[in-house]
XYZ file of C-alpha atoms in Angstrom:
551
model
C -148.739 -133.514 44.841
C -151.480 -134.212 42.287
C -154.119 -133.931 44.999
C -153.095 -130.339 45.800
C -155.332 -129.179 42.960
C -158.359 -130.185 45.059
C -156.872 -129.400 48.488
C -154.902 -126.153 48.297
C -155.613 -122.573 47.338
C -158.659 -120.340 47.221
C -159.924 -121.972 44.042
C -160.058 -125.385 45.733
C -162.511 -124.237 48.439
C -165.513 -126.013 46.791
C -163.544 -129.274 46.544
C -162.360 -128.948 50.150
C -165.967 -128.524 51.230
C -166.767 -131.914 49.709
C -163.668 -133.511 51.221
C -164.720 -132.217 54.632
C -168.084 -133.866 53.955
C -166.198 -137.173 53.867
C -165.097 -136.519 57.445
C -161.528 -135.587 56.553
C -159.768 -133.103 58.799
C -157.546 -130.140 57.959
C -154.564 -132.141 59.172
C -155.431 -135.044 56.863
C -155.730 -132.750 53.861
C -152.036 -131.977 54.236
C -151.160 -135.617 53.547
C -150.977 -137.515 50.232
C -154.273 -138.923 48.988
C -153.888 -142.613 48.147
C -156.587 -144.363 46.132
C -157.159 -148.030 46.940
C -158.851 -149.822 44.064
C -160.864 -152.619 45.665
C -162.142 -155.506 43.558
C -164.126 -156.876 46.507
C -167.485 -158.479 45.795
C -169.612 -161.322 47.137
C -169.934 -163.443 43.976
C -166.287 -164.206 43.117
C -164.522 -166.611 45.551
C -161.199 -164.989 44.701
C -162.566 -161.626 45.823
C -164.632 -162.449 48.885
C -161.599 -161.848 51.147
C -160.511 -158.572 49.584
C -162.244 -156.526 52.276
C -159.609 -157.862 54.689
C -156.798 -157.134 52.225
C -158.101 -153.596 51.688
C -158.353 -153.017 55.454
C -154.711 -154.082 55.826
C -153.630 -151.817 52.955
C -155.449 -148.886 54.567
C -153.631 -149.537 57.832
C -150.293 -149.583 56.020
C -151.044 -146.310 54.200
C -152.079 -144.626 57.443
C -148.986 -145.821 59.287
C -146.793 -144.408 56.508
C -148.477 -140.999 56.543
C -151.017 -141.176 53.727
C -154.800 -140.859 53.567
C -156.359 -144.044 52.087
C -159.535 -143.659 50.035
C -161.231 -146.782 48.663
C -163.110 -147.033 45.388
C -164.337 -150.138 43.539
C -163.504 -152.131 40.432
C -165.815 -154.774 38.978
C -164.838 -158.430 38.683
C -166.286 -161.418 36.823
C -165.627 -164.997 37.927
C -164.674 -166.890 34.768
C -165.632 -170.190 36.362
C -169.162 -169.023 37.172
C -169.474 -167.309 33.764
C -168.257 -170.436 31.937
C -170.451 -172.207 29.402
C -173.206 -169.631 28.980
C -173.825 -166.124 27.678
C -172.002 -164.669 30.659
C -168.603 -165.774 29.336
C -168.927 -163.170 26.570
C -168.645 -160.573 29.332
C -165.429 -161.837 30.908
C -162.576 -160.589 28.708
C -164.475 -157.406 27.875
C -164.397 -156.381 31.550
C -160.636 -155.925 31.284
C -161.227 -152.747 29.279
C -164.069 -151.628 31.557
C -161.814 -152.028 34.597
C -158.999 -150.061 32.971
C -161.315 -147.317 31.730
C -163.272 -146.906 34.967
C -160.113 -146.827 37.089
C -158.638 -144.203 34.780
C -161.841 -142.157 35.092
C -161.884 -142.331 38.894
C -158.194 -141.493 39.264
C -158.368 -138.549 36.878
C -161.613 -137.130 38.290
C -160.269 -137.346 41.864
C -156.534 -136.668 41.455
C -154.971 -139.249 43.734
C -151.274 -139.027 44.480
C -150.807 -142.777 44.316
C -152.780 -145.992 43.887
C -152.791 -149.389 45.554
C -154.464 -151.914 43.268
C -156.198 -154.835 45.011
C -157.259 -157.335 42.329
C -157.183 -161.116 42.211
C -158.946 -162.852 39.357
C -158.536 -163.161 35.638
C -159.317 -159.770 34.082
C -158.861 -157.625 37.182
C -155.111 -157.977 37.280
C -154.376 -157.065 33.645
C -157.137 -154.438 33.627
C -155.616 -152.653 36.608
C -152.084 -153.032 35.220
C -153.340 -151.371 32.039
C -154.854 -148.552 34.101
C -151.636 -148.140 36.099
C -149.609 -147.827 32.908
C -152.093 -145.400 31.391
C -152.239 -143.134 34.468
C -148.509 -143.441 35.258
C -148.742 -142.249 38.834
C -147.058 -144.214 41.665
C -148.860 -147.551 41.989
C -148.391 -150.942 43.620
C -150.333 -154.218 43.444
C -151.365 -156.653 46.144
C -153.692 -159.496 45.199
C -156.081 -161.520 47.329
C -153.950 -164.645 46.935
C -154.523 -168.181 45.671
C -156.954 -170.753 46.997
C -155.633 -173.873 48.704
C -156.000 -177.078 46.721
C -159.042 -179.203 47.442
C -158.892 -182.766 48.679
C -161.029 -185.755 47.847
C -160.261 -189.332 48.935
C -156.734 -188.293 49.931
C -156.055 -186.827 46.498
C -155.556 -183.120 45.839
C -157.939 -181.597 43.319
C -159.003 -178.228 41.908
C -161.710 -176.509 39.878
C -160.415 -178.145 36.669
C -160.956 -181.582 38.247
C -164.676 -180.837 38.480
C -164.820 -179.540 34.905
C -163.404 -182.792 33.576
C -165.579 -184.840 35.939
C -168.716 -183.496 34.224
C -167.810 -185.407 31.055
C -166.839 -188.459 33.111
C -170.273 -188.351 34.726
C -172.093 -187.945 31.409
C -170.230 -190.916 29.921
C -170.843 -193.102 32.973
C -167.215 -193.233 34.104
C -168.101 -191.918 37.570
C -171.270 -191.975 39.651
C -173.362 -188.877 40.381
C -172.360 -189.184 44.035
C -168.673 -188.908 43.092
C -169.326 -185.759 41.053
C -171.197 -184.289 44.029
C -168.281 -185.103 46.334
C -165.810 -183.473 43.935
C -167.804 -180.290 43.501
C -168.024 -179.822 47.259
C -164.310 -180.482 47.810
C -162.502 -178.842 44.896
C -162.576 -175.216 46.059
C -162.164 -175.335 49.855
C -161.151 -171.730 50.618
C -161.409 -168.207 49.321
C -158.826 -167.159 46.750
C -158.049 -167.501 43.068
C -158.355 -171.121 41.880
C -155.420 -173.182 43.083
C -153.557 -174.146 39.896
C -151.458 -172.160 37.434
C -154.623 -170.773 35.922
C -154.988 -167.254 34.508
C -155.469 -165.378 37.781
C -152.426 -166.911 39.428
C -150.418 -166.570 36.227
C -151.046 -162.836 36.129
C -150.491 -162.343 39.867
C -147.126 -164.113 39.551
C -146.226 -162.075 36.471
C -147.123 -158.875 38.363
C -144.193 -159.736 40.629
C -141.950 -160.363 37.641
C -142.927 -157.068 36.013
C -141.919 -155.363 39.268
C -145.370 -154.014 40.138
C -146.011 -156.233 43.185
C -143.999 -157.195 46.240
C -142.372 -160.654 46.385
C -144.942 -163.253 47.437
C -147.848 -161.516 45.737
C -148.494 -164.394 43.329
C -148.088 -167.335 45.680
C -148.907 -166.610 49.353
C -152.252 -168.386 49.909
C -155.312 -166.218 50.487
C -156.001 -167.734 53.899
C -152.511 -167.177 55.319
C -151.927 -164.321 57.748
C -148.781 -163.629 55.748
C -151.108 -162.285 53.037
C -152.414 -159.653 55.493
C -148.856 -158.659 56.355
C -148.043 -158.388 52.647
C -151.015 -156.044 52.194
C -149.840 -153.819 55.062
C -146.379 -153.654 53.511
C -147.889 -152.707 50.148
C -149.807 -149.879 51.838
C -146.591 -148.602 53.404
C -144.552 -149.069 50.237
C -146.821 -146.884 48.090
C -145.701 -143.965 50.232
C -142.062 -144.803 49.489
C -142.831 -144.953 45.774
C -144.537 -141.577 46.039
C -141.582 -140.004 47.828
C -139.174 -141.385 45.224
C -141.594 -140.580 42.363
C -141.265 -144.099 40.943
C -144.104 -144.590 38.448
C -145.391 -147.661 36.577
C -143.704 -146.792 33.290
C -140.397 -146.454 35.150
C -140.884 -150.086 36.160
C -142.739 -151.655 33.216
C -140.090 -151.024 30.582
C -139.463 -153.193 27.518
C -136.959 -155.374 29.376
C -139.484 -155.977 32.185
C -141.879 -157.495 29.646
C -139.060 -159.657 28.324
C -138.538 -160.869 31.906
C -142.268 -161.572 32.176
C -142.266 -163.618 28.966
C -139.213 -165.541 30.190
C -140.772 -166.468 33.539
C -144.054 -167.176 31.761
C -142.196 -169.859 29.807
C -140.427 -171.223 32.883
C -143.680 -171.398 34.854
C -145.953 -172.696 32.084
C -148.555 -169.990 32.618
C -152.057 -169.760 31.178
C -152.254 -168.980 27.460
C -154.281 -165.911 28.455
C -150.986 -164.271 29.384
C -150.408 -164.023 25.628
C -153.451 -161.731 25.482
C -152.752 -159.718 28.598
C -149.017 -159.013 28.375
C -149.327 -157.405 24.896
C -152.322 -155.358 26.117
C -150.445 -154.071 29.187
C -147.359 -153.359 27.104
C -149.513 -151.455 24.617
C -150.549 -149.072 27.405
C -146.853 -148.527 28.141
C -146.195 -147.618 24.515
C -144.428 -150.942 23.947
C -145.460 -153.407 21.257
C -144.994 -157.143 21.871
C -144.834 -159.306 18.757
C -145.990 -162.828 19.570
C -142.927 -164.104 17.723
C -140.964 -162.806 20.721
C -142.661 -165.497 22.793
C -141.220 -168.228 20.577
C -137.793 -166.619 20.528
C -137.750 -166.491 24.335
C -139.227 -169.995 24.590
C -136.372 -171.363 22.474
C -133.838 -170.474 25.163
C -135.953 -170.747 28.350
C -136.386 -174.121 30.060
C -139.758 -175.069 31.522
C -139.061 -175.635 35.241
C -142.589 -176.017 36.673
C -145.507 -178.338 35.987
C -148.265 -176.898 38.131
C -151.911 -177.956 37.827
C -153.455 -178.527 35.343
C -150.171 -179.562 33.675
C -148.932 -181.454 36.738
C -149.620 -182.500 40.295
C -148.376 -179.384 42.131
C -150.365 -176.319 43.164
C -149.629 -172.672 43.917
C -149.262 -173.419 47.624
C -146.427 -175.801 46.683
C -144.779 -173.118 44.554
C -144.976 -170.776 47.541
C -143.327 -173.295 49.854
C -140.650 -173.996 47.240
C -139.536 -170.353 47.366
C -142.063 -168.716 45.068
C -141.330 -166.451 42.148
C -138.054 -165.047 43.607
C -136.574 -168.555 43.816
C -137.724 -169.378 40.292
C -136.267 -166.140 38.941
C -133.002 -166.748 40.804
C -132.741 -170.197 39.206
C -133.587 -168.912 35.722
C -130.958 -166.186 36.079
C -128.298 -168.863 36.500
C -128.613 -169.142 32.709
C -128.414 -165.317 32.459
C -131.880 -165.075 30.914
C -133.201 -162.083 32.886
C -132.582 -158.344 32.983
C -131.621 -157.799 36.611
C -130.832 -154.071 36.705
C -134.476 -152.962 36.389
C -136.285 -150.907 39.041
C -139.200 -152.546 40.899
C -141.860 -151.409 43.346
C -139.653 -152.520 46.239
C -137.373 -149.589 45.422
C -134.701 -152.172 44.634
C -133.666 -153.801 41.375
C -134.767 -157.209 40.139
C -131.303 -158.537 40.961
C -131.446 -157.246 44.532
C -134.920 -158.747 45.021
C -133.907 -162.247 43.961
C -130.367 -162.402 45.351
C -129.846 -165.540 47.432
C -133.400 -166.837 46.898
C -132.646 -170.515 46.472
C -135.207 -173.202 45.592
C -136.490 -175.031 48.672
C -138.119 -177.952 46.818
C -136.543 -179.050 43.539
C -139.512 -181.268 42.679
C -141.798 -178.227 42.456
C -139.248 -175.899 40.845
C -136.713 -177.913 38.928
C -133.093 -176.913 38.665
C -131.973 -175.210 35.471
C -129.980 -178.292 34.368
C -132.927 -180.664 35.007
C -135.979 -179.010 33.368
C -139.258 -180.596 32.390
C -138.429 -179.347 28.917
C -135.461 -177.419 27.509
C -137.949 -175.005 25.931
C -140.709 -172.895 27.427
C -144.252 -173.870 28.357
C -146.118 -171.803 25.737
C -145.756 -171.847 21.955
C -147.071 -169.563 19.227
C -147.926 -171.476 16.055
C -148.179 -169.972 12.585
C -149.161 -171.279 9.163
C -151.891 -170.872 6.586
C -154.523 -171.614 9.255
C -153.245 -168.826 11.507
C -151.076 -166.363 9.553
C -150.977 -163.959 12.521
C -150.478 -166.767 15.025
C -152.261 -168.880 17.612
C -151.268 -170.042 21.093
C -150.946 -173.376 22.894
C -149.844 -174.272 26.430
C -147.489 -176.979 25.230
C -146.424 -177.937 28.768
C -149.982 -179.259 29.269
C -150.139 -181.220 25.985
C -149.875 -185.010 25.941
C -146.584 -185.997 24.291
C -148.480 -188.014 21.669
C -150.253 -184.840 20.517
C -147.252 -182.573 20.015
C -147.531 -183.474 16.340
C -150.913 -184.432 14.956
C -152.684 -184.547 11.614
C -156.397 -185.157 11.681
C -159.794 -184.633 10.124
C -161.494 -181.313 10.845
C -164.802 -181.341 12.680
C -166.115 -177.800 12.289
C -168.541 -176.047 14.649
C -169.801 -172.472 14.603
C -169.763 -171.878 18.333
C -169.025 -173.681 21.584
C -172.490 -175.124 22.130
C -172.490 -177.124 18.865
C -169.089 -178.610 19.640
C -169.985 -179.523 23.208
C -173.139 -181.313 22.089
C -171.142 -183.376 19.588
C -168.529 -184.330 22.186
C -171.145 -185.389 24.724
C -173.022 -187.341 22.020
C -169.901 -189.383 21.283
C -169.635 -187.885 17.797
C -165.946 -186.952 18.126
C -163.523 -189.757 17.360
C -159.809 -190.449 17.835
C -157.737 -188.473 15.356
C -160.278 -185.670 14.927
C -159.417 -181.977 15.132
C -162.328 -180.069 16.643
C -162.570 -176.567 15.160
C -164.662 -174.033 17.089
C -164.981 -170.720 15.264
C -166.836 -167.408 15.512
C -165.734 -167.217 19.146
C -162.990 -164.590 18.668
C -162.878 -161.055 20.092
C -165.310 -159.775 17.436
C -167.074 -162.982 16.503
C -168.065 -164.076 20.015
C -167.975 -161.295 20.776
C -165.762 -161.381 23.824
C -163.539 -164.373 23.002
C -165.157 -166.931 25.289
C -163.068 -169.530 27.086
C -163.489 -173.075 25.785
C -162.874 -174.893 29.054
C -166.057 -176.960 28.814
C -165.229 -178.500 25.395
C -161.610 -179.208 26.369
C -162.705 -180.688 29.690
C -165.277 -182.800 27.843
C -162.549 -184.112 25.529
C -160.275 -184.955 28.469
C -163.130 -186.467 30.491
C -164.156 -188.614 27.518
C -160.680 -190.137 27.370
C -159.763 -188.412 24.099
C -157.027 -186.135 25.424
C -154.245 -188.120 23.784
C -155.874 -188.387 20.343
C -158.058 -185.307 19.691
C -156.995 -181.680 19.227
C -159.129 -178.559 19.556
C -158.551 -175.329 17.619
C -160.457 -172.091 18.149
C -160.378 -168.353 17.549
C -161.666 -168.135 21.114
C -159.423 -168.678 24.106
C -158.913 -171.153 26.916
C -159.117 -171.123 30.665
C -155.853 -171.546 32.506
C -157.506 -174.744 33.763
C -157.456 -176.222 30.259
C -155.045 -179.012 29.393
C -154.509 -181.054 26.264
C -153.864 -180.119 22.625
C -155.933 -176.951 22.917
C -154.886 -174.248 20.447
C -156.524 -170.839 20.807
C -156.369 -167.198 19.726
C -156.356 -168.224 16.024
C -155.758 -164.981 14.138
C -157.230 -163.608 11.961
C -160.463 -164.819 13.509
C -163.435 -166.195 11.584
C -165.426 -162.962 11.931
C -162.629 -161.176 10.034
C -162.609 -163.787 7.273
C -159.554 -165.615 8.594
C -158.677 -169.054 7.255
C -160.487 -170.676 10.164
C -163.737 -169.421 8.588
C -162.925 -171.314 5.377
C -162.330 -174.783 6.841
C -164.777 -177.523 5.827
C -165.639 -180.735 7.644
C -163.172 -183.404 6.576
C -160.289 -181.066 5.703
C -156.981 -182.357 7.026
C -155.246 -180.147 9.610
C -151.561 -180.589 10.435
C -150.279 -179.443 13.844
C -146.588 -179.464 14.716
C -146.078 -177.833 18.103
C -142.278 -178.357 18.295
C -141.956 -176.719 14.857
C -144.523 -174.024 15.794
C -146.628 -174.633 12.676
C -150.317 -175.171 11.964
C -151.782 -175.658 8.505
C -154.964 -176.774 6.829
C -153.926 -179.128 4.012
C -155.958 -177.463 1.307
C -154.502 -175.866 -1.815
C -154.169 -172.087 -1.936
C -156.396 -172.097 -5.028
C -159.182 -173.838 -3.131
C -158.791 -171.534 -0.128
C -158.988 -168.508 -2.415
C -162.177 -169.877 -3.969
C -163.711 -170.359 -0.522
C -162.521 -166.897 0.504
C -164.373 -165.336 -2.420
C -167.543 -167.225 -1.460
C -167.346 -166.357 2.254
C -169.712 -163.727 3.633
C -169.506 -162.073 7.075
C -171.897 -163.472 9.635
C -174.489 -161.004 10.844
C -174.978 -160.675 14.591
C -177.739 -159.018 16.534
C -175.805 -157.212 19.215
C -176.664 -154.443 21.622
C -175.135 -152.493 24.460
C -171.519 -152.882 25.439
C -170.912 -156.027 23.369
C -171.946 -154.160 20.223
C -169.444 -151.383 20.918
C -166.762 -153.886 21.919
C -167.147 -155.962 18.726
C -166.895 -152.787 16.651
C -163.665 -151.547 18.256
C -161.687 -154.612 19.397
C -158.437 -155.656 17.732
C -157.196 -159.125 16.844
C -156.264 -161.617 19.561
C -152.719 -161.520 18.182
C -152.563 -157.871 19.274
C -153.930 -158.542 22.756
C -157.607 -157.876 21.895
C -157.207 -154.230 22.850
C -159.789 -151.602 21.962
C -158.671 -149.427 19.090
């Protein structure tokens, strides 16, 4: 066991002295040492219940013969960080989480790890750490929030975001906004739609790193506690069998994840996180793979914000196993891969039929014959950009409009609220990429303002930043190369025509190459006054098309 180096032999006497100081007994030191990475804190609603999840994991580890030892991971709430300087610190925490977990697990050689994340950057950050460390590991999240209810209608966090614009434009009264904000998030858990947190928790199941139910069992259900106990027991089985993350997260597992991503209609942030996790496994994901998989994968789910169903509905419809079982009817998955259950993908999903065909459609009756996410390329984004096409109004799947260019989110938001954006426009928000932000802020507020202003079926938004999973509409992010690197998005002028064709996966600014080259020669990098972690991050981060990993 890895932990023997601090528990056995004469040379380990100083380490044993410190372990005894923890209250451990001689008998306990003979057992495997299992680290439990707890993302618990009291500021993120998706993490406020993780103390209960961790307690259940500890019980499961103890029952299976291990010694559980808890240590923390940080977590940022994207919703609370949204729209101000704090959003620059959201994506960058993914690397901090991976690095700090690596440091803790190497400094204190645990035999196995149980990761307890829930929200946006925790899940991919800990998956990256698991791949990097490659010791037995299993994931159990805190679970999704139940949908809110207002006037007999189900709502979520994204409802409130769009209601801000409706309030500013006089479409709803202040009292209605107040009612919505108090009703939208009624329980602990990750926000209730197919937003980034729930996308990644579902894809953790698909990758094989979490037990079935991890992505969909609501946070407030006792079944979530039972799942946590089982995860604590199962880490001991993984340890005995020496099944490690890179035995599970193989190339074909990422192909499965991309396939289910398309069937589910996940957050576009998955197109940042899956390449970053794969990178830690020594596997490179080309974004073109997403389009290739999308071409043959039907979109079977329209969960909020794309549709009227929520994660609790997906759970009741059979969850990820039922969805995977349905997708496999078209032979689109690799089913012989090992998972953290100790069984193969095929064994995990065998016989898992859909229980509600409105929530998860049958393979022959999809919402769309192609997947829910598309990667667009063209002279505006030579390395690609990403759109959640399942959440785009049908009228906006193809669109040519006049560019309205803004250097940063705040400028764009002011123009939208001032009524300065008109039908047909293409809002361009630049210098919000991984380097240019820095931190690649989410543009939920501008997209919500567009939707709330009634422009969702006639205005597109393009950015080198990214979007919340709560975003809907013709919102195209991750434009690469970004403006800070001199990408084409930095060269666009107000009034330029931009042509978007989502079905054809193309995006172009209708300006001659000669004119673009002239502008390119005149362009100068924008100087930023940065300090601390953001300065180091901006210096070392890669393109969004490569997962915004640190080089």
